[in-house]
CSV table of C-alpha atoms and ligand atoms in Angstrom, one decimal:
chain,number,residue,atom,x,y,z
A,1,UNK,CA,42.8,-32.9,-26.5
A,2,UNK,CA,46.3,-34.4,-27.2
A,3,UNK,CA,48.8,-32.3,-26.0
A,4,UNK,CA,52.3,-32.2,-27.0
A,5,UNK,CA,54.8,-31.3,-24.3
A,6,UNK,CA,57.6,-29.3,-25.8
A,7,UNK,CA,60.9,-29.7,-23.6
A,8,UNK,CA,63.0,-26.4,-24.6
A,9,UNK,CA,60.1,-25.1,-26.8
A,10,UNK,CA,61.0,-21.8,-26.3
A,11,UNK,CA,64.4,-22.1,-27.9
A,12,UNK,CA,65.5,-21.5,-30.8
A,13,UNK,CA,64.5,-24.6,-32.7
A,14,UNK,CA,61.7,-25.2,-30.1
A,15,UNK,CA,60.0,-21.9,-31.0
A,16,UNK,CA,59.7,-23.0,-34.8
A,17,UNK,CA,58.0,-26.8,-33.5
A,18,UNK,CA,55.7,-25.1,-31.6
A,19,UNK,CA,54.7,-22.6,-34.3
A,20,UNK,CA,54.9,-26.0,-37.1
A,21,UNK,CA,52.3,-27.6,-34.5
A,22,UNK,CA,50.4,-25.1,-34.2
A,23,UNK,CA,50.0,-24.3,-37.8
A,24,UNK,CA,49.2,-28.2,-38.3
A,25,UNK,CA,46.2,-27.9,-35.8
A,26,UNK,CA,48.3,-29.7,-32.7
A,27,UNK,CA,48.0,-28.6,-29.3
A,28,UNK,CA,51.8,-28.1,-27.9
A,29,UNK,CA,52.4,-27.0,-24.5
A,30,UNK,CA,55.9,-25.6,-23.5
A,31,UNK,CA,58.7,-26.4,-20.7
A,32,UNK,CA,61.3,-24.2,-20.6
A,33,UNK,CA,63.6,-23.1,-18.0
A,34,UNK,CA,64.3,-19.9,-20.2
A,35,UNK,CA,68.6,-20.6,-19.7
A,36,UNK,CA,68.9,-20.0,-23.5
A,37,UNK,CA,66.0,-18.3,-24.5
A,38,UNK,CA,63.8,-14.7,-24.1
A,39,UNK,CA,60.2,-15.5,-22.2
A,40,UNK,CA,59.2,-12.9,-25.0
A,41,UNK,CA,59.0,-15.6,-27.5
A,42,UNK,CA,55.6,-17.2,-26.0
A,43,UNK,CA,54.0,-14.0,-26.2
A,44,UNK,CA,54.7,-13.4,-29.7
A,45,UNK,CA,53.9,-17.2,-30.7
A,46,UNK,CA,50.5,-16.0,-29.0
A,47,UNK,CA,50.3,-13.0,-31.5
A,48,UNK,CA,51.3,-14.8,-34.0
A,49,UNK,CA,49.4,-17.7,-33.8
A,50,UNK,CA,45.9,-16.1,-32.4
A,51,UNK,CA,46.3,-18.5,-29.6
A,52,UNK,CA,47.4,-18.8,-25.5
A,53,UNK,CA,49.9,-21.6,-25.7
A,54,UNK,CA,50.1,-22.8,-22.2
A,55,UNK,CA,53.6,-23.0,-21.0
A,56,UNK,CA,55.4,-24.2,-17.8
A,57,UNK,CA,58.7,-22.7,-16.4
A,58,UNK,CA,60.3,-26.1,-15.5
A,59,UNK,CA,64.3,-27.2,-14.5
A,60,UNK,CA,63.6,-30.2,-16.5
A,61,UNK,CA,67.1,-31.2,-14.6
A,62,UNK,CA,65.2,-31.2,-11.2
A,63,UNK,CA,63.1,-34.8,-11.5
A,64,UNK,CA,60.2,-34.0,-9.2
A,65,UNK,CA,59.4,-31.1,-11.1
A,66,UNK,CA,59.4,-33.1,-14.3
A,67,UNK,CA,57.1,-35.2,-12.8
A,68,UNK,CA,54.8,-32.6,-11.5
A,69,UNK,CA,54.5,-31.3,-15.0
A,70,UNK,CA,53.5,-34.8,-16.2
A,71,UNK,CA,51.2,-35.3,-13.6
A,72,UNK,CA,49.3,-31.8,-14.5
A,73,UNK,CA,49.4,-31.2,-18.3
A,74,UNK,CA,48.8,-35.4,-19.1
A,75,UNK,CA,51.0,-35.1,-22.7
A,76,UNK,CA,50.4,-37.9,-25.1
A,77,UNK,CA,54.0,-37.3,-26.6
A,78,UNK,CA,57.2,-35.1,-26.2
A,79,UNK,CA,59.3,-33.7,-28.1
A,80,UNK,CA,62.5,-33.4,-26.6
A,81,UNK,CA,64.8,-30.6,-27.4
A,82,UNK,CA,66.2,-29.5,-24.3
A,83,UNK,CA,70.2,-29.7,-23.0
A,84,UNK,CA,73.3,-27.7,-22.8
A,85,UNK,CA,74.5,-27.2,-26.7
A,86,UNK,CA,78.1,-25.8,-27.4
A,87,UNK,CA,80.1,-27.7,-28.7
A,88,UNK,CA,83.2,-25.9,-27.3
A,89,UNK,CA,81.8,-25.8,-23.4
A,90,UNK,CA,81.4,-29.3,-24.1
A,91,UNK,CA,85.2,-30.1,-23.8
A,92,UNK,CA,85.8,-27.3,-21.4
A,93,UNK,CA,83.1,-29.0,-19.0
A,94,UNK,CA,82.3,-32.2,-20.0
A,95,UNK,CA,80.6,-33.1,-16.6
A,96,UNK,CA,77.7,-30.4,-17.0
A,97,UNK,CA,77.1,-31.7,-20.1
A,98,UNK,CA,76.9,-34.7,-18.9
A,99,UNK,CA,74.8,-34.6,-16.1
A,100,UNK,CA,72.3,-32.0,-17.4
A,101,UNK,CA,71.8,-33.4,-21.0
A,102,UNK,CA,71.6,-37.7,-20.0
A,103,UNK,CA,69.5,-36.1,-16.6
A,104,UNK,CA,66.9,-34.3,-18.6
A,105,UNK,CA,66.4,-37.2,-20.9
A,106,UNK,CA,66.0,-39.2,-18.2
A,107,UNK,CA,63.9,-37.3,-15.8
A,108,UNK,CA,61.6,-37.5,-19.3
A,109,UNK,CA,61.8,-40.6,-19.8
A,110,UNK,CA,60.9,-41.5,-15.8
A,111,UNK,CA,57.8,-39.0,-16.0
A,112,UNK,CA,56.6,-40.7,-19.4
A,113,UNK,CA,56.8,-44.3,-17.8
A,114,UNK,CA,54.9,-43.3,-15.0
A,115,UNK,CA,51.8,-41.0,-16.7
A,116,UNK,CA,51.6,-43.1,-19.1
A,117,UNK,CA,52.9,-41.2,-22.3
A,118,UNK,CA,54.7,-43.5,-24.4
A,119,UNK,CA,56.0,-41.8,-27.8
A,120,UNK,CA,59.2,-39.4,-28.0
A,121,UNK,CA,60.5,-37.2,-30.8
A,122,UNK,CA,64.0,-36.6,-29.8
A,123,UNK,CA,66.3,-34.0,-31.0
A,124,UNK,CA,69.8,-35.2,-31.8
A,125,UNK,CA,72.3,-34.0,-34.2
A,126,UNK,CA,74.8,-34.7,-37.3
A,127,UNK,CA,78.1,-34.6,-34.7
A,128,UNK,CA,77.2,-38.2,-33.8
A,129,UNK,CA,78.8,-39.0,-36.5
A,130,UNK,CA,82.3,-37.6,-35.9
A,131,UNK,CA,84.7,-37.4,-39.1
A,132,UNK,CA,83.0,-37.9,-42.2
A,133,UNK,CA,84.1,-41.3,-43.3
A,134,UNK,CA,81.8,-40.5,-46.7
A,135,UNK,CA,79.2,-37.8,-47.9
A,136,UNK,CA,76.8,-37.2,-47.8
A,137,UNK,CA,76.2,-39.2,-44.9
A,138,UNK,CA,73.2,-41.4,-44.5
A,139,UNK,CA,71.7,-43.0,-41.0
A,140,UNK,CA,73.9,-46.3,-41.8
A,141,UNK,CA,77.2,-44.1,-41.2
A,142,UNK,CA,79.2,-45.1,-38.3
A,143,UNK,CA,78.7,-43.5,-35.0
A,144,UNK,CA,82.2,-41.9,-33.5
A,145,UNK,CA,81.3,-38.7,-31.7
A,146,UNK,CA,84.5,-36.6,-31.3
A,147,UNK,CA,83.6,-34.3,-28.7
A,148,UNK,CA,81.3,-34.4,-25.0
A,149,UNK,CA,78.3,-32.7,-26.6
A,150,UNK,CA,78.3,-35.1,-29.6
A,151,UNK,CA,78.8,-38.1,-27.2
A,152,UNK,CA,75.8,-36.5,-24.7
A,153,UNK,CA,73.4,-36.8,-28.0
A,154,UNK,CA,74.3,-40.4,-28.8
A,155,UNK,CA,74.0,-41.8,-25.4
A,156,UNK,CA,70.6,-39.9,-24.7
A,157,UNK,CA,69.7,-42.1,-27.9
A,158,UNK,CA,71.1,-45.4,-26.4
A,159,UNK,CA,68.9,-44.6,-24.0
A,160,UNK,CA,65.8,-44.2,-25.2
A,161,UNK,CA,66.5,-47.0,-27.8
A,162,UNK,CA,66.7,-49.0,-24.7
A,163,UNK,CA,63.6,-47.6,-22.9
A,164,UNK,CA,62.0,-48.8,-26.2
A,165,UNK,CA,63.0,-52.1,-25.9
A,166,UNK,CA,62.0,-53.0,-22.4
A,167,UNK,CA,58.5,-52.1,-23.4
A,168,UNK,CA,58.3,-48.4,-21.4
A,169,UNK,CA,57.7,-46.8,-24.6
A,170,UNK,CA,55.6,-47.9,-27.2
A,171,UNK,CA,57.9,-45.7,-30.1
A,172,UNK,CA,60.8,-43.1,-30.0
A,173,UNK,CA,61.8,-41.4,-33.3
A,174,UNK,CA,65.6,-39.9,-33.1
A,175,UNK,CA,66.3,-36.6,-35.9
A,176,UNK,CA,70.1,-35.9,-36.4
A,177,UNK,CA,69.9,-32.5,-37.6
A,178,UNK,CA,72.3,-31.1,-39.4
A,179,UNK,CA,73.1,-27.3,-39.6
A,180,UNK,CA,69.5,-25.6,-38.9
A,181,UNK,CA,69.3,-21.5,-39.7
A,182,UNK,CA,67.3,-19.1,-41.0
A,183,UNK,CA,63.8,-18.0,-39.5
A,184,UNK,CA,59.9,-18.0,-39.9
A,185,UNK,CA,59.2,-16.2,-42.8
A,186,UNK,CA,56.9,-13.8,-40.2
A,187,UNK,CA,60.0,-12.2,-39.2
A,188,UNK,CA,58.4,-12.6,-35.6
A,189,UNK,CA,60.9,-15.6,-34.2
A,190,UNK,CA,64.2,-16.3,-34.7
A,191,UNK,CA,67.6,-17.5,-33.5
A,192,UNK,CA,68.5,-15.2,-30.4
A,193,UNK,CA,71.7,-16.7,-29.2
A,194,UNK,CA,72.5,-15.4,-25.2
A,195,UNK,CA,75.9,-15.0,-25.8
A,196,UNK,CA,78.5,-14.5,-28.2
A,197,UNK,CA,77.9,-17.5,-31.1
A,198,UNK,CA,79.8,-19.9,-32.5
A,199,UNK,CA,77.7,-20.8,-35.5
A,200,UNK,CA,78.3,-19.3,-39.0
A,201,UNK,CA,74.4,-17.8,-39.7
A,202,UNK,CA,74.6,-16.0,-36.1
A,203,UNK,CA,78.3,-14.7,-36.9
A,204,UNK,CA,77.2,-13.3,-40.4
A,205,UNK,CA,73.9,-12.0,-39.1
A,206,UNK,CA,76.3,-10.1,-36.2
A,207,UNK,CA,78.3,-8.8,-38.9
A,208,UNK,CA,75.8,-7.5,-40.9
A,209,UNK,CA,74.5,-5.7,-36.9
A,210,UNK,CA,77.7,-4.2,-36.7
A,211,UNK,CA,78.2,-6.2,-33.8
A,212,UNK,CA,81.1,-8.1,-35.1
A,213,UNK,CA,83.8,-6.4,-37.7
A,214,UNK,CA,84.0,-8.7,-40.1
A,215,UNK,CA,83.5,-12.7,-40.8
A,216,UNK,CA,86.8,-14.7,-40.2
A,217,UNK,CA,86.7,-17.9,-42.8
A,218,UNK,CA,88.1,-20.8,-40.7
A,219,UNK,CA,90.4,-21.9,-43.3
A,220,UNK,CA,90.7,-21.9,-47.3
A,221,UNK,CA,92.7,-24.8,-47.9
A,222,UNK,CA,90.1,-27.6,-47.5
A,223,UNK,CA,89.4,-29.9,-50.3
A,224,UNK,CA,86.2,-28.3,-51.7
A,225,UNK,CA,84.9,-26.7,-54.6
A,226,UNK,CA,86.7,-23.3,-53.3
A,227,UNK,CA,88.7,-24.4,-50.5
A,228,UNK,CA,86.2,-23.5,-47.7
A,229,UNK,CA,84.1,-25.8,-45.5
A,230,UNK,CA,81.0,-27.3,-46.6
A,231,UNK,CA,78.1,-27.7,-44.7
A,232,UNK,CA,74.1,-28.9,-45.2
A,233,UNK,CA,72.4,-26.2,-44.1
A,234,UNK,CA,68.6,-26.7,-43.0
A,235,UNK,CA,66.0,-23.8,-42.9
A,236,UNK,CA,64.4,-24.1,-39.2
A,237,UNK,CA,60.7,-23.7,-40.7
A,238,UNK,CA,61.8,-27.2,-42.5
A,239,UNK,CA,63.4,-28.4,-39.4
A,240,UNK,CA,60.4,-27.8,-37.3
A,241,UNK,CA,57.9,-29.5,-39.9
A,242,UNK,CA,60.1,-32.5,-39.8
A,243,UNK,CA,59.0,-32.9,-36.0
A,244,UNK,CA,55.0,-32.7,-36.8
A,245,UNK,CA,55.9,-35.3,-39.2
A,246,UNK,CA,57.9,-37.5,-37.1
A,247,UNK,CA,55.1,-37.7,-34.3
A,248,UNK,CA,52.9,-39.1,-37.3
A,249,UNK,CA,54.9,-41.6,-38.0
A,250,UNK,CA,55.1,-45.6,-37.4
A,251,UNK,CA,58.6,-46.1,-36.3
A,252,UNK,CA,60.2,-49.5,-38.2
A,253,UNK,CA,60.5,-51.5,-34.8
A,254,UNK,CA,59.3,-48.6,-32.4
A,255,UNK,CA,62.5,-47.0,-32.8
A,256,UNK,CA,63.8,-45.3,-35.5
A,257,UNK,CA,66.8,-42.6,-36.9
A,258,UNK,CA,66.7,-40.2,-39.2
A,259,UNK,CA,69.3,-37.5,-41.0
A,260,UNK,CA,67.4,-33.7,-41.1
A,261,UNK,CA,69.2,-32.1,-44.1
A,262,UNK,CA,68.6,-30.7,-47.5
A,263,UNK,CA,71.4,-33.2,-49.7
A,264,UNK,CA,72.6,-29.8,-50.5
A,265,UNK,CA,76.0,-28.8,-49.5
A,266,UNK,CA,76.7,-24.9,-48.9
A,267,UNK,CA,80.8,-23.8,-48.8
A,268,UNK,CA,81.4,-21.0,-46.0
A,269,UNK,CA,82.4,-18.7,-49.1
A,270,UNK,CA,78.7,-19.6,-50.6
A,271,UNK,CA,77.1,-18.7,-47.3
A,272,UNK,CA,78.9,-15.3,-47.2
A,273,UNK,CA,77.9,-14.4,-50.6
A,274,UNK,CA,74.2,-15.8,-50.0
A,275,UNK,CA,74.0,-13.4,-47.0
A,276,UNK,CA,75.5,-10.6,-48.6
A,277,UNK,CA,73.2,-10.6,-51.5
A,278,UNK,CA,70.1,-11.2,-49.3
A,279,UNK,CA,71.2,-7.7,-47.5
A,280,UNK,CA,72.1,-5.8,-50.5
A,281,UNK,CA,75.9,-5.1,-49.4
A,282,UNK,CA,78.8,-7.0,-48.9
A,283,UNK,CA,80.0,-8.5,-45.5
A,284,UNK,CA,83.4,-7.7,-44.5
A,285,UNK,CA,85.5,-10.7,-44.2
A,286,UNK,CA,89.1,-12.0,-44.3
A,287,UNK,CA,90.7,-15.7,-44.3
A,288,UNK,CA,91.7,-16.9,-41.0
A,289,UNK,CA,93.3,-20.3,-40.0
A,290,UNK,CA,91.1,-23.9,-39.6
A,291,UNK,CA,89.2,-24.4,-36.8
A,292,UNK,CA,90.0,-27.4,-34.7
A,293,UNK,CA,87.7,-30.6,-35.2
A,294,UNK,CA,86.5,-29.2,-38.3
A,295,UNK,CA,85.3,-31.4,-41.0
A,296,UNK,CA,85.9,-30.1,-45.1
A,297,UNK,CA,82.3,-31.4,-45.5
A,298,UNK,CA,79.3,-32.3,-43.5
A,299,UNK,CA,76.1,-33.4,-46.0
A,300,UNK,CA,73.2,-35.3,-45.4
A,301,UNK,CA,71.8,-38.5,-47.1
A,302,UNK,CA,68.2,-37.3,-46.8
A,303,UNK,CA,66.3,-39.9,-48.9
A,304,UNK,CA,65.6,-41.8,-45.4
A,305,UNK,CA,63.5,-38.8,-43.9
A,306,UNK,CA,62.2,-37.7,-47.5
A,307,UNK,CA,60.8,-41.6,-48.1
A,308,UNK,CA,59.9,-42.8,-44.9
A,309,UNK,CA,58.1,-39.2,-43.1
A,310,UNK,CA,56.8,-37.8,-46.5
A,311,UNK,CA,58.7,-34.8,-45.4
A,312,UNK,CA,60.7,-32.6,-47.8
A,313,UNK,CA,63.1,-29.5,-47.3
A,314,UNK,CA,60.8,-27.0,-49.3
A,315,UNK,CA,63.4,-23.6,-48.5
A,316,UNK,CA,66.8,-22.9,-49.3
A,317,UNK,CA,69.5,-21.2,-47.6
A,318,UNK,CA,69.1,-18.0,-49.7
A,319,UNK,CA,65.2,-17.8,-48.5
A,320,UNK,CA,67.6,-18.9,-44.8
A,321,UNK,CA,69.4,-15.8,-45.6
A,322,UNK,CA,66.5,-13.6,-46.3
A,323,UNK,CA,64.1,-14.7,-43.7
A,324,UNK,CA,67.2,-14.5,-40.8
A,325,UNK,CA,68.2,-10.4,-42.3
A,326,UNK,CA,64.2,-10.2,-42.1
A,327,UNK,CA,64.3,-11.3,-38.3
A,328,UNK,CA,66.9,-9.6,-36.9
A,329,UNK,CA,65.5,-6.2,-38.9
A,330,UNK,CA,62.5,-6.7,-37.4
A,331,UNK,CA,64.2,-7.5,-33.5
A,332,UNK,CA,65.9,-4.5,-33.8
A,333,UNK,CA,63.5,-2.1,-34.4
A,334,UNK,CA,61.2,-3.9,-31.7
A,335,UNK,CA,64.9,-3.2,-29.0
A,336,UNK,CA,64.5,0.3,-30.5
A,337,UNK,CA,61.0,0.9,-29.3
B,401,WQD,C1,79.8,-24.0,-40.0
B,401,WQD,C2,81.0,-23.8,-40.9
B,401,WQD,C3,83.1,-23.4,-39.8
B,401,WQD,C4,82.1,-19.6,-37.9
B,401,WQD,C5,78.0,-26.9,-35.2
B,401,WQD,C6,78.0,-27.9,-34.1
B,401,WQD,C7,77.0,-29.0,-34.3
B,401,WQD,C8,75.6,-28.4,-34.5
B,401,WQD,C9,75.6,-27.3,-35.6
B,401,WQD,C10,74.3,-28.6,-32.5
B,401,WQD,C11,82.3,-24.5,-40.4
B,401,WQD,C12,82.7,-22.2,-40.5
B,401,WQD,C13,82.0,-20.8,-38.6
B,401,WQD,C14,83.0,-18.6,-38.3
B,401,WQD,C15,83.7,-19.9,-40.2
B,401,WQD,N1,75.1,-27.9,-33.3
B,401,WQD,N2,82.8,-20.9,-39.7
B,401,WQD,N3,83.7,-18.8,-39.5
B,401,WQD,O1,80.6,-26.6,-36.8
B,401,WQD,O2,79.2,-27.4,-38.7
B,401,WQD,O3,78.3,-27.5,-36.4
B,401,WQD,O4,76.6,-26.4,-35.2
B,401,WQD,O5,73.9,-29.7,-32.7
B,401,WQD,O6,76.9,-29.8,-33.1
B,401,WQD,O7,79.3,-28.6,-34.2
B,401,WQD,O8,78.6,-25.3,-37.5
B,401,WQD,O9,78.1,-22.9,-37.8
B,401,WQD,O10,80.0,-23.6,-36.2
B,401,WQD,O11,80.3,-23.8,-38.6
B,401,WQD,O12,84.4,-20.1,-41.2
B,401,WQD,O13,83.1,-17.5,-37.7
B,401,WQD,O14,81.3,-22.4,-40.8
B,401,WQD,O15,84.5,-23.7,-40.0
B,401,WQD,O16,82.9,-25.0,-41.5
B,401,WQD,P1,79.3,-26.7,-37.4
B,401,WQD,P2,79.2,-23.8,-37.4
């Protein structure tokens, strides 16, 4: 059978691919190093999938083991999600990022050349692309990474672009996500930052815990609709199915980029409400000062993706909303247990 490896496939967005291949009769296998993620989350893929997905705990930074996992599981393709992801550690220690994100990608890439597995989904992101010089942006938009993390996800493209190229792959398929949230409708997976989070739909969902005391909007003088940033939120269930999708595909030229986002831009004011409304009560907020490096408006040009994958964003960020408060409901009462 042709099995998938899934590098960081028990994260956050990993979890979701696996579940999306699952559901599309694949046969994923996941590596994981569990840094940023709860071991819990195979067994309840298990449950909810009515399967035992095998899964390897793997320092995909450590190259022999790579290769060992090549050598026993045989994958005809990876998906490669794996790497250090905060923005902000990014400048504060740009030499992790550095060495662990281009390391993984290449201990991959090695493994692939030598067992034989030539086609790679790889997980990139929006922040490639810097400042906005238009929206929504579409794959043709200029390339200026402002910070380590961004510049960690373009090179790890370079790089496989090349590895294309010389003939060691026969096909590499590069998604720039934009801002994924929300959760499986089954309420069973979810995000589950370690940590305190950065990201909006984590902050709102830890204000609606409790956790936090209220939502501080970073700034309400932008050039928007209402003066708050605006950002192309995509539901992770779409996110995942975009992956299935990309595996399918016949990359123009072996190698090929695409934006993952809905068109649809969402203002931070318009998130807040969203959430509020999908929990029945309002969140406590107040209007705090811009956050540096932020951009008024990030929105994809999706037509690329929508034309060339047959893939379409099918869920909005209110069902986002409602499947996220249906998540963490359901991981609390679990904790509670
Ligand atoms: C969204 C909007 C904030 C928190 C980041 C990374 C990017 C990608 C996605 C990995 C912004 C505003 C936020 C808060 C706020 N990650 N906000 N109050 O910055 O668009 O992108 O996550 O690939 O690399 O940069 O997402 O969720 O941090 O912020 O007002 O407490 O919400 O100003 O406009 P961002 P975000």
């Amino acid at each position: 059978m042709n099995k998938i490896l899934v590098c960081g496939g028990a994260g956050y967005i990993g979890s979701h691919v696996t579940l999306s291949l699952l559901r599309k009769g694949q046969t994923p296998v996941i590596v994981d190093n569990f840094a940023n993620s709860d071991p819990s989350v195979i067994g309840r893929l298990n449950s909810l999938a009515g399967v035992q997905i095998e899964c390897h705990e793997v320092e995909l930074a450590d190259e022999a083991a790579v290769s060992r996992t090549f050598q026993e599981v045989k994958p005809s393709a990876v998906i490669q999600l794996a790497g250090l992801k905060s923005v902000g550690q990014s400048v504060a220690n740009p030499t992790d990022y550095y060495s662990v994100n281009l390391g993984i990608t290449l201990n991959i890439l090695s493994a692939m050349e030598r067992y034989s597995c030539d086609r790679i989904v790889f997980s990139s992101s929006a922040t490639v692309y810097g400042e906005p010089e238009y929206v929504p942006i579409d794959e043709a938009h200029c390339v200026s990474p402002i910070n380590p993390y961004g510049r960690t996800k373009y090179f790890q493209e370079e790089i496989i672009r090349d590895w294309v190229a010389a003939g060691e792959l026969s096909s590499a398929v590069i998604l720039r996500y934009f801002n994924p949230v929300g959760a499986d409708a089954s309420g069973v997976i979810g995000e589950d930052p370690s940590g305190i989070p950065n990201n909006l739909m984590p902050i709102l969902g830890d204000t609606a815990a409790g956790i936090r005391k209220e939502v501080e909007i970073f700034g309400g003088d932008y050039a928007t609709r209402d003066g708050t940033c605006e950002r192309d939120y995509i539901h992770v269930s779409d996110l995942a199915d975009a992956h299935v999708a990309a595996l399918a595909c016949d990359p123009e030229d072996k190698f090929e980029v695409f934006n993952v986002g809905t068109g649809r831009g969402v203002t931070v004011r318009e998130a807040i409400d969203a959430y509020s409304s999908a929990l029945g009560r309002p969140l406590p907020e107040r209007m705090g000062a811009r956050r540096e490096g932020d951009a008024a408006s990030s929105v994809a040009a999706n037509e690329k993706i929508v034309s060339r994958l047959n893939w379409r964003p099918l869920r909005s960020f209110e069902d986002a909303c409602r499947d996220d408060v249906r998540w963490r409901s359901q991981k609390s009462k679990s904790n509670s247990m």
